[in-house]
Each structure stands twice: as structure tokens, then as C-alpha cells.
PDB file of C-alpha atoms and ligand atoms in Angstrom:
ATOM      1  CA  VAL K   1       1.498  -3.880  23.030  1.00 80.00           C
ATOM      2  CA  ARG K   2       3.121  -4.931  26.408  1.00 83.00           C
ATOM      3  CA  GLU K   3       1.153  -8.030  27.123  1.00 89.00           C
ATOM      4  CA  VAL K   4       2.214 -11.746  26.948  1.00 92.00           C
ATOM      5  CA  GLU K   5       2.004 -12.587  22.760  1.00 94.00           C
ATOM      6  CA  GLY K   6      -1.240 -14.663  22.232  1.00 93.00           C
ATOM      7  CA  SER K   7      -2.853 -14.007  25.868  1.00 96.00           C
ATOM      8  CA  ARG K   8      -6.140 -12.533  25.908  1.00 96.00           C
ATOM      9  CA  GLU K   9      -5.180  -9.332  27.349  1.00 97.00           C
ATOM     10  CA  PHE K  10      -2.658  -9.171  24.174  1.00 97.00           C
ATOM     11  CA  PHE K  11      -5.501  -9.408  21.592  1.00 97.00           C
ATOM     12  CA  ASP K  12      -7.620  -7.135  23.493  1.00 97.00           C
ATOM     13  CA  GLU K  13      -4.977  -4.569  23.522  1.00 96.00           C
ATOM     14  CA  LEU K  14      -4.442  -5.048  19.610  1.00 97.00           C
ATOM     15  CA  GLU K  15      -8.027  -4.729  19.040  1.00 97.00           C
ATOM     16  CA  ARG K  16      -8.286  -1.273  21.473  1.00 96.00           C
ATOM     17  CA  GLN K  17      -5.114   0.049  19.551  1.00 93.00           C
ATOM     18  CA  ARG K  18      -6.389  -0.843  16.158  1.00 95.00           C
ATOM     19  CA  TYR K  19      -9.922   0.278  16.164  1.00 96.00           C
ATOM     20  CA  GLY K  20      -8.909   3.486  18.707  1.00 91.00           C
ATOM     21  CA  GLY K  21      -6.245   4.171  15.965  1.00 87.00           C
ATOM     22  CA  ASP K  22      -8.515   3.634  12.610  1.00 90.00           C
ATOM     23  CA  PRO K  23     -11.894   4.531  13.617  1.00 89.00           C
ATOM     24  CA  PHE K  24     -13.211   4.302  10.414  1.00 94.00           C
ATOM     25  CA  MET K  25     -12.588   0.639  10.018  1.00 97.00           C
ATOM     26  CA  HIS K  26     -15.685  -0.789  10.868  1.00 97.00           C
ATOM     27  CA  ARG K  27     -17.934   1.755   8.796  1.00 96.00           C
ATOM     28  CA  VAL K  28     -15.586   1.161   5.576  1.00 97.00           C
ATOM     29  CA  ALA K  29     -15.030  -2.634   6.080  1.00 97.00           C
ATOM     30  CA  HIS K  30     -18.650  -3.470   7.164  1.00 97.00           C
ATOM     31  CA  PHE K  31     -17.387  -6.588   8.924  1.00 98.00           C
ATOM     32  CA  ASP K  32     -20.944  -7.689  10.261  1.00 98.00           C
ATOM     33  CA  ALA K  33     -22.619  -7.650   6.496  1.00 98.00           C
ATOM     34  CA  TRP K  34     -21.384 -11.075   5.910  1.00 98.00           C
ATOM     35  CA  ARG K  35     -23.570 -13.267   8.153  1.00 98.00           C
ATOM     36  CA  ASP K  36     -23.692 -17.009   7.095  1.00 98.00           C
ATOM     37  CA  ARG K  37     -21.716 -16.086   3.648  1.00 98.00           C
ATOM     38  CA  ARG K  38     -17.986 -17.070   3.146  1.00 98.00           C
ATOM     39  CA  VAL K  39     -15.316 -14.490   3.848  1.00 98.00           C
ATOM     40  CA  LEU K  40     -11.676 -15.072   2.655  1.00 98.00           C
ATOM     41  CA  GLU K  41      -9.048 -12.799   4.051  1.00 99.00           C
ATOM     42  CA  VAL K  42      -5.993 -12.732   2.453  1.00 98.00           C
ATOM     43  CA  GLY K  43      -2.981 -11.718   4.860  1.00 98.00           C
ATOM     44  CA  CYS K  44      -4.934 -11.514   7.776  1.00 98.00           C
ATOM     45  CA  GLY K  45      -2.001 -10.920  10.188  1.00 98.00           C
ATOM     46  CA  LEU K  46      -2.859 -11.430  13.930  1.00 98.00           C
ATOM     47  CA  GLY K  47      -6.444 -11.884  12.988  1.00 98.00           C
ATOM     48  CA  THR K  48      -7.723  -8.710  14.416  1.00 98.00           C
ATOM     49  CA  ASP K  49     -10.343  -7.755  11.278  1.00 98.00           C
ATOM     50  CA  LEU K  50     -10.767 -11.800  11.067  1.00 98.00           C
ATOM     51  CA  LEU K  51     -12.166 -11.973  14.491  1.00 98.00           C
ATOM     52  CA  GLN K  52     -14.533  -8.774  13.279  1.00 98.00           C
ATOM     53  CA  PHE K  53     -15.764 -11.272  10.603  1.00 98.00           C
ATOM     54  CA  ALA K  54     -16.312 -14.111  12.785  1.00 98.00           C
ATOM     55  CA  ARG K  55     -18.097 -12.054  15.289  1.00 98.00           C
ATOM     56  CA  GLY K  56     -20.651 -10.856  12.616  1.00 98.00           C
ATOM     57  CA  GLY K  57     -21.204 -14.517  11.545  1.00 98.00           C
ATOM     58  CA  ALA K  58     -19.365 -14.912   8.441  1.00 98.00           C
ATOM     59  CA  ARG K  59     -17.899 -18.437   7.760  1.00 98.00           C
ATOM     60  CA  VAL K  60     -14.141 -17.376   8.051  1.00 98.00           C
ATOM     61  CA  THR K  61     -11.150 -18.661   6.224  1.00 98.00           C
ATOM     62  CA  ALA K  62      -7.889 -16.761   5.752  1.00 98.00           C
ATOM     63  CA  ILE K  63      -4.186 -17.239   4.927  1.00 98.00           C
ATOM     64  CA  ASP K  64      -0.937 -15.305   6.036  1.00 98.00           C
ATOM     65  CA  LEU K  65       2.465 -15.630   4.536  1.00 98.00           C
ATOM     66  CA  THR K  66       4.070 -16.087   8.031  1.00 98.00           C
ATOM     67  CA  GLU K  67       3.611 -19.335  10.544  1.00 98.00           C
ATOM     68  CA  ARG K  68       3.324 -16.499  13.078  1.00 97.00           C
ATOM     69  CA  GLY K  69       0.557 -14.841  11.658  1.00 97.00           C
ATOM     70  CA  ALA K  70      -1.386 -17.616  10.740  1.00 98.00           C
ATOM     71  CA  SER K  71      -1.246 -19.297  14.462  1.00 97.00           C
ATOM     72  CA  LEU K  72      -1.730 -16.482  16.407  1.00 98.00           C
ATOM     73  CA  ALA K  73      -4.894 -15.740  14.033  1.00 98.00           C
ATOM     74  CA  ARG K  74      -5.809 -19.386  14.620  1.00 98.00           C
ATOM     75  CA  ARG K  75      -5.306 -19.157  18.062  1.00 97.00           C
ATOM     76  CA  ARG K  76      -7.399 -16.084  18.409  1.00 98.00           C
ATOM     77  CA  LEU K  77     -10.711 -17.248  16.818  1.00 98.00           C
ATOM     78  CA  GLY K  78     -10.280 -20.191  18.962  1.00 97.00           C
ATOM     79  CA  MET K  79      -9.856 -18.052  22.275  1.00 97.00           C
ATOM     80  CA  TYR K  80     -13.079 -16.036  21.215  1.00 97.00           C
ATOM     81  CA  GLY K  81     -15.146 -19.218  20.513  1.00 97.00           C
ATOM     82  CA  PHE K  82     -14.966 -19.060  16.747  1.00 98.00           C
ATOM     83  CA  ALA K  83     -14.169 -21.656  14.207  1.00 96.00           C
ATOM     84  CA  GLY K  84     -12.357 -20.982  11.171  1.00 97.00           C
ATOM     85  CA  ASP K  85      -9.546 -21.839   8.603  1.00 98.00           C
ATOM     86  CA  VAL K  86      -6.544 -20.298   9.033  1.00 98.00           C
ATOM     87  CA  GLU K  87      -3.426 -21.508   7.195  1.00 98.00           C
ATOM     88  CA  VAL K  88      -0.116 -20.393   5.836  1.00 98.00           C
ATOM     89  CA  GLY K  89      -0.104 -19.402   2.238  1.00 98.00           C
ATOM     90  CA  ASP K  90       0.904 -16.615  -0.380  1.00 98.00           C
ATOM     91  CA  CYS K  91      -1.276 -14.114  -2.031  1.00 98.00           C
ATOM     92  CA  GLU K  92      -0.034 -14.901  -5.136  1.00 98.00           C
ATOM     93  CA  ARG K  93      -0.776 -18.388  -5.121  1.00 98.00           C
ATOM     94  CA  LEU K  94      -4.083 -18.946  -3.386  1.00 98.00           C
ATOM     95  CA  PRO K  95      -4.474 -22.240  -2.129  1.00 98.00           C
ATOM     96  CA  PHE K  96      -8.341 -22.441  -3.398  1.00 98.00           C
ATOM     97  CA  GLN K  97     -10.660 -23.568  -6.161  1.00 97.00           C
ATOM     98  CA  SER K  98     -12.164 -20.443  -7.994  1.00 97.00           C
ATOM     99  CA  ASP K  99     -15.067 -19.094  -7.542  1.00 97.00           C
ATOM    100  CA  ARG K 100     -15.489 -19.818  -3.740  1.00 98.00           C
ATOM    101  CA  PHE K 101     -15.849 -17.041  -1.299  1.00 98.00           C
ATOM    102  CA  ASP K 102     -18.853 -14.255  -1.109  1.00 98.00           C
ATOM    103  CA  LEU K 103     -16.354 -11.874   0.125  1.00 98.00           C
ATOM    104  CA  VAL K 104     -12.227 -11.428  -0.236  1.00 98.00           C
ATOM    105  CA  TYR K 105     -10.944  -9.127   1.946  1.00 98.00           C
ATOM    106  CA  SER K 106      -7.076  -8.286   1.997  1.00 98.00           C
ATOM    107  CA  TRP K 107      -5.991  -4.974   3.857  1.00 98.00           C
ATOM    108  CA  GLY K 108      -2.321  -3.740   3.648  1.00 98.00           C
ATOM    109  CA  VAL K 109      -1.103  -6.971   2.378  1.00 98.00           C
ATOM    110  CA  ILE K 110      -0.961  -6.924  -1.777  1.00 98.00           C
ATOM    111  CA  HIS K 111       1.761  -3.813  -1.710  1.00 98.00           C
ATOM    112  CA  HIS K 112       4.203  -6.090   0.016  1.00 97.00           C
ATOM    113  CA  THR K 113       4.321  -8.964  -2.333  1.00 98.00           C
ATOM    114  CA  PRO K 114       6.495  -8.985  -5.725  1.00 97.00           C
ATOM    115  CA  ASP K 115       3.937  -9.835  -8.293  1.00 98.00           C
ATOM    116  CA  THR K 116       0.903  -7.216  -6.927  1.00 98.00           C
ATOM    117  CA  PRO K 117      -0.980  -7.974 -10.316  1.00 98.00           C
ATOM    118  CA  ALA K 118      -0.725 -11.768  -9.746  1.00 98.00           C
ATOM    119  CA  ALA K 119      -2.070 -11.413  -6.014  1.00 98.00           C
ATOM    120  CA  ALA K 120      -5.004  -9.104  -7.283  1.00 98.00           C
ATOM    121  CA  ARG K 121      -5.606 -11.589 -10.008  1.00 98.00           C
ATOM    122  CA  GLU K 122      -5.923 -14.346  -7.548  1.00 98.00           C
ATOM    123  CA  ILE K 123      -8.000 -12.589  -5.484  1.00 98.00           C
ATOM    124  CA  VAL K 124     -10.522 -12.302  -8.091  1.00 98.00           C
ATOM    125  CA  ARG K 125     -10.460 -15.752  -9.274  1.00 98.00           C
ATOM    126  CA  VAL K 126     -11.315 -16.989  -5.826  1.00 98.00           C
ATOM    127  CA  CYS K 127     -14.227 -14.616  -5.612  1.00 98.00           C
ATOM    128  CA  LYS K 128     -17.705 -15.973  -6.084  1.00 97.00           C
ATOM    129  CA  PRO K 129     -19.445 -14.528  -9.381  1.00 97.00           C
ATOM    130  CA  GLY K 130     -21.432 -11.618  -8.023  1.00 97.00           C
ATOM    131  CA  GLY K 131     -19.260 -11.739  -4.992  1.00 98.00           C
ATOM    132  CA  THR K 132     -16.974  -8.716  -3.365  1.00 98.00           C
ATOM    133  CA  VAL K 133     -13.685  -8.126  -3.478  1.00 98.00           C
ATOM    134  CA  MET K 134     -12.435  -5.450  -0.757  1.00 98.00           C
ATOM    135  CA  VAL K 135      -8.688  -4.624  -1.060  1.00 98.00           C
ATOM    136  CA  MET K 136      -6.669  -1.774   0.559  1.00 98.00           C
ATOM    137  CA  VAL K 137      -3.330  -0.681  -0.502  1.00 98.00           C
ATOM    138  CA  TYR K 138      -1.129   2.442   0.171  1.00 98.00           C
ATOM    139  CA  HIS K 139      -1.992   5.619  -1.490  1.00 97.00           C
ATOM    140  CA  ARG K 140       1.110   7.325  -3.593  1.00 97.00           C
ATOM    141  CA  ARG K 141      -0.753  10.698  -4.004  1.00 95.00           C
ATOM    142  CA  SER K 142      -0.818  11.093  -0.468  1.00 95.00           C
ATOM    143  CA  LEU K 143       0.400  13.368   2.563  1.00 92.00           C
ATOM    144  CA  PHE K 144       1.802  10.484   4.176  1.00 92.00           C
ATOM    145  CA  ALA K 145       3.889   9.619   0.891  1.00 93.00           C
ATOM    146  CA  PHE K 146       4.930  13.358   0.450  1.00 92.00           C
ATOM    147  CA  GLN K 147       5.787  13.379   4.342  1.00 91.00           C
ATOM    148  CA  ALA K 148       7.985  10.518   3.830  1.00 91.00           C
ATOM    149  CA  TRP K 149       9.732  12.108   0.903  1.00 93.00           C
ATOM    150  CA  LEU K 150      10.467  15.550   3.218  1.00 92.00           C
ATOM    151  CA  ILE K 151      12.147  13.361   5.571  1.00 90.00           C
ATOM    152  CA  TYR K 152      13.996  10.301   3.891  1.00 91.00           C
ATOM    153  CA  GLY K 153      14.122  12.330   0.490  1.00 91.00           C
ATOM    154  CA  LEU K 154      14.804  15.893   0.715  1.00 91.00           C
ATOM    155  CA  LEU K 155      16.409  16.027   4.242  1.00 90.00           C
ATOM    156  CA  HIS K 156      18.433  13.365   3.799  1.00 91.00           C
ATOM    157  CA  GLY K 157      20.145  15.277   0.511  1.00 92.00           C
ATOM    158  CA  LYS K 158      17.841  13.262  -2.008  1.00 92.00           C
ATOM    159  CA  PRO K 159      15.462  15.645  -3.355  1.00 91.00           C
ATOM    160  CA  PHE K 160      15.264  13.598  -6.684  1.00 93.00           C
ATOM    161  CA  ALA K 161      13.902  10.153  -5.131  1.00 93.00           C
ATOM    162  CA  SER K 162      10.906   9.418  -6.374  1.00 94.00           C
ATOM    163  CA  LEU K 163       7.662   8.758  -4.031  1.00 94.00           C
ATOM    164  CA  SER K 164       8.062   5.198  -4.776  1.00 95.00           C
ATOM    165  CA  ARG K 165      11.746   4.959  -4.023  1.00 95.00           C
ATOM    166  CA  VAL K 166      11.064   6.611  -0.630  1.00 93.00           C
ATOM    167  CA  ILE K 167       8.228   4.444  -0.040  1.00 95.00           C
ATOM    168  CA  SER K 168      10.331   1.368  -1.174  1.00 96.00           C
ATOM    169  CA  GLU K 169      13.234   1.786   0.696  1.00 95.00           C
ATOM    170  CA  ASN K 170      11.770   3.164   4.033  1.00 93.00           C
ATOM    171  CA  VAL K 171       8.095   2.289   4.530  1.00 91.00           C
ATOM    172  CA  GLU K 172       7.727  -0.999   6.335  1.00 92.00           C
ATOM    173  CA  SER K 173       9.435  -3.767   4.614  1.00 90.00           C
ATOM    174  CA  PRO K 174      11.734  -2.979   1.878  1.00 94.00           C
ATOM    175  CA  GLY K 175      10.201  -3.239  -1.715  1.00 96.00           C
ATOM    176  CA  THR K 176       7.069  -1.840  -0.289  1.00 97.00           C
ATOM    177  CA  LYS K 177       4.942  -0.044  -2.838  1.00 98.00           C
ATOM    178  CA  ALA K 178       2.150   2.510  -3.187  1.00 98.00           C
ATOM    179  CA  PHE K 179      -0.377   3.186  -5.806  1.00 98.00           C
ATOM    180  CA  SER K 180      -2.187   5.850  -7.610  1.00 98.00           C
ATOM    181  CA  ARG K 181      -6.141   5.668  -7.991  1.00 98.00           C
ATOM    182  CA  GLY K 182      -5.685   4.855 -11.429  1.00 97.00           C
ATOM    183  CA  GLU K 183      -3.036   2.294 -10.974  1.00 98.00           C
ATOM    184  CA  ALA K 184      -5.298   0.568  -8.267  1.00 98.00           C
ATOM    185  CA  GLU K 185      -8.171   0.709 -10.571  1.00 97.00           C
ATOM    186  CA  SER K 186      -6.425  -1.061 -13.544  1.00 97.00           C
ATOM    187  CA  LEU K 187      -5.102  -3.633 -10.888  1.00 98.00           C
ATOM    188  CA  PHE K 188      -9.015  -4.594 -10.459  1.00 98.00           C
ATOM    189  CA  SER K 189     -10.488  -3.547 -13.984  1.00 95.00           C
ATOM    190  CA  GLY K 190     -12.018  -6.850 -14.480  1.00 93.00           C
ATOM    191  CA  LEU K 191     -14.344  -5.731 -11.707  1.00 97.00           C
ATOM    192  CA  GLU K 192     -17.974  -4.327 -11.761  1.00 97.00           C
ATOM    193  CA  SER K 193     -18.990  -1.236  -9.768  1.00 96.00           C
ATOM    194  CA  LEU K 194     -15.416  -0.870  -8.955  1.00 97.00           C
ATOM    195  CA  ARG K 195     -14.787   2.053  -6.502  1.00 98.00           C
ATOM    196  CA  VAL K 196     -11.472   3.445  -5.288  1.00 98.00           C
ATOM    197  CA  PHE K 197     -11.331   5.878  -2.484  1.00 98.00           C
ATOM    198  CA  PRO K 198      -8.903   7.150  -0.212  1.00 97.00           C
ATOM    199  CA  VAL K 199      -9.061   6.987   3.646  1.00 96.00           C
ATOM    200  CA  VAL K 200      -7.082   9.720   5.865  1.00 93.00           C
ATOM    201  CA  THR K 201      -5.271   7.664   8.593  1.00 90.00           C
ATOM    202  CA  ARG K 202      -3.275   8.754  11.943  1.00 85.00           C
ATOM    203  CA  TYR K 203      -0.385   8.146   9.470  1.00 85.00           C
ATOM    204  CA  ASP K 204      -0.987  10.921   7.296  1.00 84.00           C
ATOM    205  CA  VAL K 205       0.348  13.765   9.585  1.00 78.00           C
ATOM    206  CA  ARG K 206       2.686  12.631  12.115  1.00 73.00           C
ATOM    207  CA  LEU K 207       4.110  15.152  14.551  1.00 69.00           C
ATOM    208  CA  GLY K 208       6.541  12.507  15.971  1.00 71.00           C
ATOM    209  CA  ARG K 209       7.305   8.381  15.768  1.00 71.00           C
ATOM    210  CA  ARG K 210       4.020   8.068  17.956  1.00 74.00           C
ATOM    211  CA  TRP K 211       2.539  11.645  17.764  1.00 77.00           C
ATOM    212  CA  PHE K 212      -0.361  11.786  15.616  1.00 76.00           C
ATOM    213  CA  LEU K 213      -2.910  14.498  15.091  1.00 77.00           C
ATOM    214  CA  PRO K 214      -5.770  14.161  17.074  1.00 79.00           C
ATOM    215  CA  GLU K 215      -8.978  13.068  15.339  1.00 78.00           C
ATOM    216  CA  TRP K 216     -11.075  15.974  14.830  1.00 82.00           C
ATOM    217  CA  LEU K 217      -7.846  17.920  12.989  1.00 81.00           C
ATOM    218  CA  ARG K 218      -7.599  14.772  11.023  1.00 81.00           C
ATOM    219  CA  ARG K 219     -11.134  15.558   9.652  1.00 83.00           C
ATOM    220  CA  LEU K 220     -10.270  18.546   8.300  1.00 88.00           C
ATOM    221  CA  ILE K 221      -7.674  16.730   5.528  1.00 90.00           C
ATOM    222  CA  PRO K 222      -9.193  16.584   2.427  1.00 92.00           C
ATOM    223  CA  ARG K 223      -9.909  12.887   1.767  1.00 92.00           C
ATOM    224  CA  GLY K 224      -8.417  12.652  -1.441  1.00 95.00           C
ATOM    225  CA  VAL K 225      -4.762  12.717   0.046  1.00 94.00           C
ATOM    226  CA  GLY K 226      -5.502   9.871   2.526  1.00 95.00           C
ATOM    227  CA  TRP K 227      -2.670   7.042   2.948  1.00 95.00           C
ATOM    228  CA  PHE K 228      -5.109   4.039   2.608  1.00 97.00           C
ATOM    229  CA  LEU K 229      -6.473   3.497  -0.987  1.00 98.00           C
ATOM    230  CA  VAL K 230      -9.247   1.109  -0.678  1.00 98.00           C
ATOM    231  CA  VAL K 231     -10.699  -0.849  -3.761  1.00 98.00           C
ATOM    232  CA  THR K 232     -13.959  -2.580  -3.855  1.00 98.00           C
ATOM    233  CA  GLY K 233     -16.149  -4.089  -6.556  1.00 98.00           C
ATOM    234  CA  LYS K 234     -18.063  -7.261  -7.746  1.00 98.00           C
ATOM    235  CA  LYS K 235     -16.928  -9.715  -9.718  1.00 98.00           C
ATOM    236  CA  GLY K 236     -19.415 -10.172 -12.691  1.00 94.00           C
ATOM    237  CA  PRO K 237     -21.550 -13.241 -13.171  1.00 89.00           C
ATOM    238  CA  VAL K 238     -19.938 -16.033 -15.215  1.00 74.00           C
ATOM    239  CA  PRO K 239     -20.384 -15.238 -19.049  1.00 61.00           C
ATOM    240  CA  ALA K 240     -23.415 -16.958 -20.205  1.00 57.00           C
ATOM    241  CA  THR K 241     -21.327 -18.586 -23.221  1.00 58.00           C
ATOM    242  CA  VAL K 242     -17.691 -19.637 -23.055  1.00 52.00           C
ATOM    243  CA  PRO K 243     -15.590 -21.578 -25.077  1.00 53.00           C
ATOM    244  CA  ASP K 244     -15.609 -25.278 -24.089  1.00 51.00           C
ATOM    245  CA  ARG K 245     -12.220 -26.822 -24.970  1.00 51.00           C
ATOM    246  CA  SER K 246     -12.966 -30.223 -23.880  1.00 48.00           C
ATOM    247  CA  LEU K 247     -15.287 -30.315 -26.673  1.00 48.00           C
ATOM    248  CA  ASP K 248     -14.276 -31.895 -29.952  1.00 46.00           C
ATOM    249  CA  GLY K 249     -12.914 -29.002 -32.422  1.00 44.00           C
ATOM    250  CA  GLY K 250     -13.106 -26.573 -29.381  1.00 40.00           C
ATOM    251  CA  GLU K 251     -16.428 -24.867 -30.470  1.00 41.00           C
ATOM    252  CA  THR K 252     -18.409 -22.823 -28.383  1.00 41.00           C
ATOM    253  CA  ARG K 253     -21.468 -23.907 -26.410  1.00 42.00           C
ATOM    254  CA  SER K 254     -23.694 -22.276 -24.242  1.00 41.00           C
ATOM    255  CA  ARG K 255     -23.294 -23.065 -20.466  1.00 41.00           C
ATOM    256  CA  ALA K 256     -25.952 -23.458 -18.019  1.00 41.00           C
ATOM    257  CA  THR K 257     -26.079 -20.641 -15.209  1.00 37.00           C
TER     258      THR K 257
HETATM  259  C1  SAM V 301       0.693  -4.653   7.534  1.00 70.86           C
HETATM  260  S1  SAM V 301       0.468  -6.560   7.801  1.00 70.86           S
HETATM  261  C2  SAM V 301      -1.314  -6.467   7.523  1.00 70.86           C
HETATM  262  C3  SAM V 301      -2.128  -7.244   8.276  1.00 70.86           C
HETATM  263  C4  SAM V 301      -3.530  -7.489   8.447  1.00 70.86           C
HETATM  264  N1  SAM V 301      -4.257  -7.348   7.235  1.00 70.86           N
HETATM  265  C5  SAM V 301      -3.938  -6.221   9.248  1.00 70.86           C
HETATM  266  O1  SAM V 301      -4.864  -5.551   8.482  1.00 70.86           O
HETATM  267  O2  SAM V 301      -3.865  -6.125  10.386  1.00 70.86           O
HETATM  268  C6  SAM V 301       1.016  -7.489   6.176  1.00 70.86           C
HETATM  269  C7  SAM V 301       0.507  -8.728   6.500  1.00 70.86           C
HETATM  270  O3  SAM V 301       0.855  -9.218   5.280  1.00 70.86           O
HETATM  271  C8  SAM V 301       1.418 -10.828   5.192  1.00 70.86           C
HETATM  272  N2  SAM V 301       1.920 -10.872   4.011  1.00 70.86           N
HETATM  273  C9  SAM V 301       3.262 -10.299   3.299  1.00 70.86           C
HETATM  274  N3  SAM V 301       2.967 -10.905   1.928  1.00 70.86           N
HETATM  275  C10 SAM V 301       1.954 -11.827   1.883  1.00 70.86           C
HETATM  276  C11 SAM V 301       1.668 -12.752   0.728  1.00 70.86           C
HETATM  277  N4  SAM V 301       2.801 -12.650  -0.374  1.00 70.86           N
HETATM  278  N5  SAM V 301       0.782 -13.497   1.000  1.00 70.86           N
HETATM  279  C12 SAM V 301       0.103 -13.333   2.123  1.00 70.86           C
HETATM  280  N6  SAM V 301       0.806 -12.709   3.177  1.00 70.86           N
HETATM  281  C13 SAM V 301       1.474 -12.117   2.628  1.00 70.86           C
HETATM  282  C14 SAM V 301       2.213 -10.494   6.211  1.00 70.86           C
HETATM  283  O4  SAM V 301       2.624 -11.501   6.550  1.00 70.86           O
HETATM  284  C15 SAM V 301       1.471  -9.694   7.394  1.00 70.86           C
HETATM  285  O5  SAM V 301       0.781 -10.186   7.921  1.00 70.86           O
END
């Protein structure tokens, strides 16, 4: 993006690039399904998706690890006339009470953090009982990962390098992880109606650094090998009976729900 960082033109251009390049985003993320509900975005980056939730009428909150991300996302919401709370924070220790949000959304974030299972637990913790979780992580059994292995493994004389190692050493920040469907499922195995599905992206078949397959050709690629792995599910209701340690003897009491 060539425009001045933080300007309206900059944000508009970011949006054009994101949804032009990833045209499935609105269909998959349902940004406008959360009117008047509390939405938390974990790792909002520059706030492109956050703005879509705000436009859809959601009450938005977000965190990002970087001051740059948090302040640009905050500025962006304000520039388009929306209120929202955007803070610096770590997905492994979310600065929120439990059971708070109707949707906890995180796109392309928790595979960058060292303790991904801790981030997954935190995301579920702050989601309300009956609320929804939607998380995207990278998919190891994908065309993108295979291409990365061809380039950084085979062509670099390391044919025995694993897909995980190739991704960790060469894709985005050092230590980036990618998951199989089963692994992604077990990160969120506490959720109900759990669904894990890959999405084919422009990155799956790259002809060059900035050359992608046209969308009509991309549609011919089987979905199962897409680079984005979307995990979604609902947090179950609070169990009707919980051990209450504050009571003498720690006996089990019924909780009014
Ligand atoms: C690839 S960007 C994705 C940003 C945004 N979700 C999007 O889809 O455009 C990854 C983002 O995750 C943030 N991030 C990385 N580790 C994090 C952590 N431990 N806690 C919170 N945010 C983190 C980064 O600062 C960055 O903004």
C-alpha cells in the first residue's frame, strides 16, 4: 500500500486489497451477523476485519500484541465513525473476564504465538456460554505448504526438511506453525458443533512473488488442500452442577443457571 500510513486512503486501499484478494472473507466470517452483540477480535492487526464487524453493528473490542496494530485499528474505527475498545494485549493472557463475548474471532494470529494451546484456551474462556468462536490457523496439509517445501526444502537441498520446519523457518515470522485438521480440532475440542474446514486462498498456487492464480482457476483446486483452516464452534452452556470450593467441605451444589 503506497498511501500514507493511517490516512483514509491507506485504510481504503488495505480494504480493497484484502477483500479483492480474499473474496471469500465476508461469506466465511459473516461480519454482519453480530448487530448489538459483543465481538472480541484477538490479534486485530490494522483492524480491517474489525471495521467490518463495527459496520455490521457489533459492539467491538480488540487486542493486538503491537502498539502499532492497536493504535492504527483504534484510529481506523474512529475515522469511519465507530466506537470500540482496542488495546495492546497478548492472546496467551487475554485481559478480560471469563464468559464475556458473544463472538471471539481471531484470523491468522494464534499460529504465531509460542503457546498456541494457551491462546486457544483463552479464546474459549472469554467467550460466553452459548457464544461462538471463529479462528483461522494455517493448514499444514495444503498446496501452499507443499509449494513452500518445494522451494525452501527440495530446491535448497533439504529434501528431508519437514513441512513444519519449512513453514517455521520461512513463512512470515520465525516460528510460524501450521496444523492438520485433527490438530486444529483438538485445540478447540471443548467446543460444541465444532467445524474445521480449509479455504483455498490466492497463496495456494503462486506463480511468483506477486503473481497469483486468477480466481476462476483457483476454484478448480480441491478445498481440502486450502492454506487457511477455519475452526468454528459454540461454547457449551455452563454445567448445571459445579463443585463450589468456597463452600465448607467443598461439596457439590447446584448452580442456578
Ligand atoms: C498476520 S497478522 C493478522 C492480522 C489480522 N487478524 C488480519 O487478518 O489482518 C497477525 C497479527 O497477530 C498479532 N499477534 C501476534 N502474536 C500475538 C499475540 N501473542 N497476541 C496478540 N496478537 C498477536 C500481530 O501483531 C499481527 O497484528
